[in-house]
Amino acid sequence: MPSSYYLAELCAAEMREAAVRKPVILLPMGSFEDQGPHAPMGDYLSAAKIAEKIAERATRNGRETYVAPVVPFGGEDFFGYMPGGISLSQSTLRAVVDDMLRCLLRHDLTRVVFINGHGGNCGVINDATQKVWLEQRVIMPSFYLWRVAQDLLPGVIGEEQAARSSGHGCNPLTSVVMHLFPDLIRPEHLHAARTPSDVWGLPVTGFTSLAIGDGGTITVPLEGGDTVPGGVWGGDPRLCSAETGAQLVEKLVSIGSEIVQHVTDHSDPQTGKAIL
């Protein structure tokens, strides 16, 4: 077997040999933006690390798997207010993803799984992989880490604690970072959300949404700097913990390994086409 789970660390001879065996390629993606005043801006770090752990476990379970270089810049949404943050327009990100898939498909590397760590990437991944499906009958699933972790959270810490600690700049990502990169958390900046109750004369209900009338909601073209200037929304990051993060990461890695197994078991080993 090659010496590393990272494609970037393989020599050309190792890569040529691995390609013949039709391994699974994980494509980690994330963002570089405000994750709360206490957390590193690069949530792509966590996506890449979890991808590495998935590759290690899947390979150990008999499904040869490698991690491509992470795409660190997420699809632009409402975090442009953050100094130093870098994002890609949706059209640029789509071009990047299309080109990544084109390069892999050229060499019949069709067993691809996206390990996604940013909501602003979801639409692009869906559209790009749907194009591959319609044209080549190849299924490339996307594993959106934080959405799945959010669903898992009540089972880890209970419904009440999950509700109090969940949101942007809170659980699940803050706990995951506390576990994976404890030295990158700044405890002195951990504090509860400090969000304006009203913007444009209406109650804030999200980064780009405001309440109006009796139960109504509107979407407005604002950025998080207008609605959630502290970067913390929905919960209290002080309730996050490395212990919670460790349990979430274990569950995500287990699910990711199952995704790899399913991809290999339900794709033709010669053509790469999906076996439905």
Tab-separated table of C-alpha atoms in Angstrom:
chain	number	residue	atom	x	y	z
A	1	MET	CA	0.000	0.000	0.000
A	2	PRO	CA	1.151	3.611	-0.553
A	3	SER	CA	2.818	5.427	2.306
A	4	SER	CA	0.149	8.069	3.001
A	5	TYR	CA	-3.599	8.693	2.938
A	6	TYR	CA	-2.973	12.099	1.347
A	7	LEU	CA	-2.778	12.273	-2.439
A	8	ALA	CA	-0.397	15.217	-2.125
A	9	GLU	CA	2.127	13.042	-0.292
A	10	LEU	CA	2.143	10.150	-2.771
A	11	CYS	CA	4.906	9.928	-5.325
A	12	ALA	CA	3.903	9.591	-8.973
A	13	ALA	CA	4.699	5.867	-9.056
A	14	GLU	CA	2.476	5.208	-6.030
A	15	MET	CA	-0.372	7.224	-7.516
A	16	ARG	CA	-0.247	5.382	-10.823
A	17	GLU	CA	-0.386	2.048	-9.022
A	18	ALA	CA	-3.225	3.174	-6.753
A	19	ALA	CA	-5.305	4.533	-9.653
A	20	VAL	CA	-5.484	1.074	-11.223
A	21	ARG	CA	-7.168	-0.222	-8.058
A	22	LYS	CA	-9.978	2.390	-8.318
A	23	PRO	CA	-9.712	3.787	-4.766
A	24	VAL	CA	-12.166	6.173	-3.173
A	25	ILE	CA	-11.066	9.821	-3.300
A	26	LEU	CA	-12.309	12.154	-0.569
A	27	LEU	CA	-12.631	15.824	-1.524
A	28	PRO	CA	-12.664	17.927	1.658
A	29	MET	CA	-14.079	21.433	1.393
A	30	GLY	CA	-14.631	24.132	3.985
A	31	SER	CA	-14.475	27.871	4.432
A	32	PHE	CA	-12.257	30.661	5.740
A	33	GLU	CA	-14.517	33.061	7.598
A	34	ASP	CA	-15.884	34.124	10.984
A	35	GLN	CA	-16.502	31.038	13.156
A	36	GLY	CA	-17.051	33.059	16.311
A	37	PRO	CA	-14.513	35.215	18.184
A	38	HIS	CA	-13.008	32.208	19.960
A	39	ALA	CA	-12.485	29.762	17.071
A	40	PRO	CA	-10.055	29.567	14.129
A	41	MET	CA	-11.453	31.084	10.942
A	42	GLY	CA	-10.506	28.040	8.891
A	43	ASP	CA	-13.200	25.426	9.439
A	44	TYR	CA	-11.620	23.648	6.479
A	45	LEU	CA	-9.004	22.435	8.984
A	46	SER	CA	-11.627	20.287	10.682
A	47	ALA	CA	-13.060	19.027	7.386
A	48	ALA	CA	-9.605	17.952	6.231
A	49	LYS	CA	-8.775	16.254	9.543
A	50	ILE	CA	-12.048	14.337	9.618
A	51	ALA	CA	-11.474	13.295	6.001
A	52	GLU	CA	-8.061	11.942	7.014
A	53	LYS	CA	-9.613	9.921	9.834
A	54	ILE	CA	-12.279	8.556	7.469
A	55	ALA	CA	-9.629	7.526	4.943
A	56	GLU	CA	-7.604	5.787	7.626
A	57	ARG	CA	-10.570	3.830	8.977
A	58	ALA	CA	-12.022	2.962	5.579
A	59	THR	CA	-8.656	1.709	4.336
A	60	ARG	CA	-8.178	-0.323	7.500
A	61	ASN	CA	-11.608	-1.851	6.794
A	62	GLY	CA	-10.527	-2.908	3.319
A	63	ARG	CA	-11.674	0.079	1.234
A	64	GLU	CA	-8.612	1.882	-0.132
A	65	THR	CA	-9.231	5.613	0.349
A	66	TYR	CA	-7.242	8.825	-0.125
A	67	VAL	CA	-7.749	12.490	0.708
A	68	ALA	CA	-7.312	15.155	-1.967
A	69	PRO	CA	-5.967	18.603	-0.992
A	70	VAL	CA	-8.649	20.553	0.829
A	71	VAL	CA	-10.461	23.448	-0.844
A	72	PRO	CA	-10.119	26.063	1.923
A	73	PHE	CA	-12.215	28.878	0.465
A	74	GLY	CA	-15.977	28.428	0.707
A	75	GLY	CA	-18.758	29.615	-1.521
A	76	GLU	CA	-19.615	33.229	-0.810
A	77	ASP	CA	-22.724	33.815	1.256
A	78	PHE	CA	-23.028	36.331	4.118
A	79	PHE	CA	-19.607	36.371	5.796
A	80	GLY	CA	-17.869	38.919	3.596
A	81	TYR	CA	-17.790	41.362	6.502
A	82	MET	CA	-14.941	39.427	8.167
A	83	PRO	CA	-11.519	41.117	7.770
A	84	GLY	CA	-9.040	38.656	6.302
A	85	GLY	CA	-11.728	36.193	5.306
A	86	ILE	CA	-11.549	34.819	1.766
A	87	SER	CA	-14.436	33.284	-0.159
A	88	LEU	CA	-15.140	32.404	-3.770
A	89	SER	CA	-18.138	33.525	-5.765
A	90	GLN	CA	-20.564	30.709	-6.434
A	91	SER	CA	-19.658	30.758	-10.133
A	92	THR	CA	-15.920	30.567	-9.381
A	93	LEU	CA	-16.404	27.749	-6.889
A	94	ARG	CA	-18.511	25.874	-9.446
A	95	ALA	CA	-15.703	26.191	-11.984
A	96	VAL	CA	-13.193	24.907	-9.417
A	97	VAL	CA	-15.328	21.883	-8.519
A	98	ASP	CA	-16.063	21.115	-12.176
A	99	ASP	CA	-12.344	21.193	-12.975
A	100	MET	CA	-11.482	18.972	-10.006
A	101	LEU	CA	-14.002	16.376	-11.113
A	102	ARG	CA	-12.899	16.631	-14.749
A	103	CYS	CA	-9.319	15.806	-13.764
A	104	LEU	CA	-10.370	12.784	-11.715
A	105	LEU	CA	-12.867	11.478	-14.258
A	106	ARG	CA	-10.293	11.734	-17.046
A	107	HIS	CA	-8.436	8.889	-15.339
A	108	ASP	CA	-11.577	6.942	-14.406
A	109	LEU	CA	-11.328	7.894	-10.736
A	110	THR	CA	-15.068	7.878	-10.244
A	111	ARG	CA	-15.373	6.841	-6.614
A	112	VAL	CA	-15.494	10.324	-5.145
A	113	VAL	CA	-17.009	11.558	-1.870
A	114	PHE	CA	-17.215	15.228	-0.870
A	115	ILE	CA	-16.464	15.886	2.809
A	116	ASN	CA	-18.082	19.289	3.121
A	117	GLY	CA	-17.728	21.747	5.987
A	118	HIS	CA	-19.590	24.804	4.696
A	119	GLY	CA	-23.239	25.472	3.901
A	120	GLY	CA	-22.304	27.858	1.107
A	121	ASN	CA	-20.740	24.951	-0.798
A	122	CYS	CA	-23.836	22.760	-0.849
A	123	GLY	CA	-25.522	24.165	-3.947
A	124	VAL	CA	-22.386	24.015	-6.059
A	125	ILE	CA	-21.591	20.448	-5.003
A	126	ASN	CA	-25.144	19.360	-5.765
A	127	ASP	CA	-25.196	20.964	-9.201
A	128	ALA	CA	-21.734	19.723	-10.184
A	129	THR	CA	-22.355	16.135	-9.075
A	130	GLN	CA	-25.817	16.092	-10.654
A	131	LYS	CA	-24.191	16.984	-13.972
A	132	VAL	CA	-21.819	14.013	-13.587
A	133	TRP	CA	-24.758	11.744	-12.760
A	134	LEU	CA	-26.824	12.822	-15.743
A	135	GLU	CA	-23.929	12.554	-18.175
A	136	GLN	CA	-22.015	9.539	-16.851
A	137	ARG	CA	-24.346	7.740	-14.401
A	138	VAL	CA	-21.785	8.111	-11.619
A	139	ILE	CA	-22.973	9.002	-8.107
A	140	MET	CA	-20.661	11.213	-6.052
A	141	PRO	CA	-22.225	11.716	-2.601
A	142	SER	CA	-21.648	14.718	-0.381
A	143	PHE	CA	-21.262	14.364	3.385
A	144	TYR	CA	-22.120	17.739	4.967
A	145	LEU	CA	-20.375	17.344	8.311
A	146	TRP	CA	-21.993	20.060	10.381
A	147	ARG	CA	-25.562	19.312	9.337
A	148	VAL	CA	-25.112	15.665	10.283
A	149	ALA	CA	-23.300	16.590	13.498
A	150	GLN	CA	-26.181	18.907	14.393
A	151	ASP	CA	-28.607	16.006	14.016
A	152	LEU	CA	-26.360	13.778	16.130
A	153	LEU	CA	-25.881	16.318	18.925
A	154	PRO	CA	-29.056	15.640	20.982
A	155	GLY	CA	-28.098	11.979	21.206
A	156	VAL	CA	-24.687	12.964	22.555
A	157	ILE	CA	-25.551	15.641	25.134
A	158	GLY	CA	-29.357	15.546	25.375
A	159	GLU	CA	-32.092	17.636	23.805
A	160	GLU	CA	-31.982	20.516	26.301
A	161	GLN	CA	-28.198	20.962	26.252
A	162	ALA	CA	-28.149	20.682	22.472
A	163	ALA	CA	-30.763	23.417	22.139
A	164	ARG	CA	-28.848	25.737	24.480
A	165	SER	CA	-25.461	25.219	22.834
A	166	SER	CA	-26.283	24.925	19.120
A	167	GLY	CA	-25.703	27.555	16.467
A	168	HIS	CA	-23.080	29.347	14.477
A	169	GLY	CA	-19.933	29.814	16.538
A	170	CYS	CA	-21.267	27.180	18.956
A	171	ASN	CA	-22.065	23.496	18.641
A	172	PRO	CA	-21.273	21.406	16.797
A	173	LEU	CA	-18.215	23.030	15.225
A	174	THR	CA	-16.761	24.644	18.350
A	175	SER	CA	-16.781	21.326	20.216
A	176	VAL	CA	-15.196	19.578	17.232
A	177	VAL	CA	-12.393	22.162	17.129
A	178	MET	CA	-11.926	21.874	20.897
A	179	HIS	CA	-11.257	18.182	20.337
A	180	LEU	CA	-9.213	18.278	17.129
A	181	PHE	CA	-7.302	21.554	17.615
A	182	PRO	CA	-7.503	22.555	21.296
A	183	ASP	CA	-4.597	24.982	20.979
A	184	LEU	CA	-6.526	27.032	18.402
A	185	ILE	CA	-9.440	27.848	20.715
A	186	ARG	CA	-9.194	31.194	22.537
A	187	PRO	CA	-11.037	30.708	25.875
A	188	GLU	CA	-10.821	34.411	26.714
A	189	HIS	CA	-13.133	35.144	23.775
A	190	LEU	CA	-15.806	32.582	24.650
A	191	HIS	CA	-19.042	34.388	25.399
A	192	ALA	CA	-22.752	34.122	24.723
A	193	ALA	CA	-24.316	35.562	21.596
A	194	ARG	CA	-24.465	39.344	21.392
A	195	THR	CA	-26.973	39.808	18.597
A	196	PRO	CA	-29.133	42.877	17.948
A	197	SER	CA	-32.763	42.127	18.671
A	198	ASP	CA	-33.883	44.271	15.738
A	199	VAL	CA	-32.396	45.268	12.375
A	200	TRP	CA	-34.213	47.468	9.855
A	201	GLY	CA	-36.976	47.748	12.439
A	202	LEU	CA	-37.643	43.992	12.490
A	203	PRO	CA	-36.600	41.112	14.790
A	204	VAL	CA	-33.555	39.134	13.645
A	205	THR	CA	-34.303	35.434	13.041
A	206	GLY	CA	-31.101	34.459	11.235
A	207	PHE	CA	-28.096	35.774	9.345
A	208	THR	CA	-30.244	36.959	6.446
A	209	SER	CA	-33.776	36.632	7.790
A	210	LEU	CA	-36.107	38.922	9.748
A	211	ALA	CA	-39.498	38.321	11.314
A	212	ILE	CA	-42.527	40.297	10.188
A	213	GLY	CA	-46.240	40.185	10.890
A	214	ASP	CA	-47.905	37.262	12.639
A	215	GLY	CA	-45.412	34.440	12.083
A	216	GLY	CA	-43.978	35.770	8.841
A	217	THR	CA	-40.319	35.781	7.791
A	218	ILE	CA	-38.507	37.627	5.035
A	219	THR	CA	-35.057	37.121	3.582
A	220	VAL	CA	-32.988	40.284	3.229
A	221	PRO	CA	-29.686	40.939	1.390
A	222	LEU	CA	-27.750	41.695	4.564
A	223	GLU	CA	-24.493	40.200	5.817
A	224	GLY	CA	-23.702	38.688	9.175
A	225	GLY	CA	-21.982	41.886	10.207
A	226	ASP	CA	-25.401	43.552	10.132
A	227	THR	CA	-27.439	40.856	11.850
A	228	VAL	CA	-24.969	38.772	13.879
A	229	PRO	CA	-21.940	41.054	14.363
A	230	GLY	CA	-20.280	38.834	16.973
A	231	GLY	CA	-20.406	35.746	14.755
A	232	VAL	CA	-22.274	33.753	17.432
A	233	TRP	CA	-25.873	32.883	16.725
A	234	GLY	CA	-28.377	30.585	18.379
A	235	GLY	CA	-26.466	29.194	21.354
A	236	ASP	CA	-23.820	29.619	24.013
A	237	PRO	CA	-20.330	28.419	23.019
A	238	ARG	CA	-19.362	28.224	26.675
A	239	LEU	CA	-21.439	25.018	26.806
A	240	CYS	CA	-19.261	23.351	24.150
A	241	SER	CA	-16.563	20.875	25.137
A	242	ALA	CA	-13.769	18.717	23.782
A	243	GLU	CA	-15.585	15.669	25.147
A	244	THR	CA	-18.642	16.460	23.020
A	245	GLY	CA	-16.374	17.059	20.051
A	246	ALA	CA	-14.657	13.698	20.501
A	247	GLN	CA	-17.985	11.862	20.454
A	248	LEU	CA	-19.179	13.773	17.408
A	249	VAL	CA	-15.956	13.154	15.495
A	250	GLU	CA	-16.122	9.440	16.253
A	251	LYS	CA	-19.671	9.265	14.933
A	252	LEU	CA	-18.813	11.312	11.827
A	253	VAL	CA	-15.808	9.114	11.054
A	254	SER	CA	-17.912	5.983	11.476
A	255	ILE	CA	-20.600	7.316	9.129
A	256	GLY	CA	-17.967	8.487	6.660
A	257	SER	CA	-16.411	5.038	6.585
A	258	GLU	CA	-19.833	3.545	5.877
A	259	ILE	CA	-20.288	5.993	2.990
A	260	VAL	CA	-16.970	4.847	1.505
A	261	GLN	CA	-18.020	1.225	1.813
A	262	HIS	CA	-21.356	1.947	0.145
A	263	VAL	CA	-19.695	3.787	-2.729
A	264	THR	CA	-17.354	0.875	-3.415
A	265	ASP	CA	-20.069	-1.762	-3.054
A	266	HIS	CA	-22.533	0.075	-5.300
A	267	SER	CA	-20.347	1.148	-8.224
A	268	ASP	CA	-19.103	-0.994	-11.079
A	269	PRO	CA	-15.373	-1.655	-10.538
A	270	GLN	CA	-14.649	-1.306	-14.257
A	271	THR	CA	-16.868	1.570	-15.417
A	272	GLY	CA	-17.472	3.374	-12.134
A	273	LYS	CA	-21.168	3.681	-12.945
A	274	ALA	CA	-23.598	3.453	-10.059
A	275	ILE	CA	-25.272	0.126	-9.326
A	276	LEU	CA	-28.800	1.111	-8.330
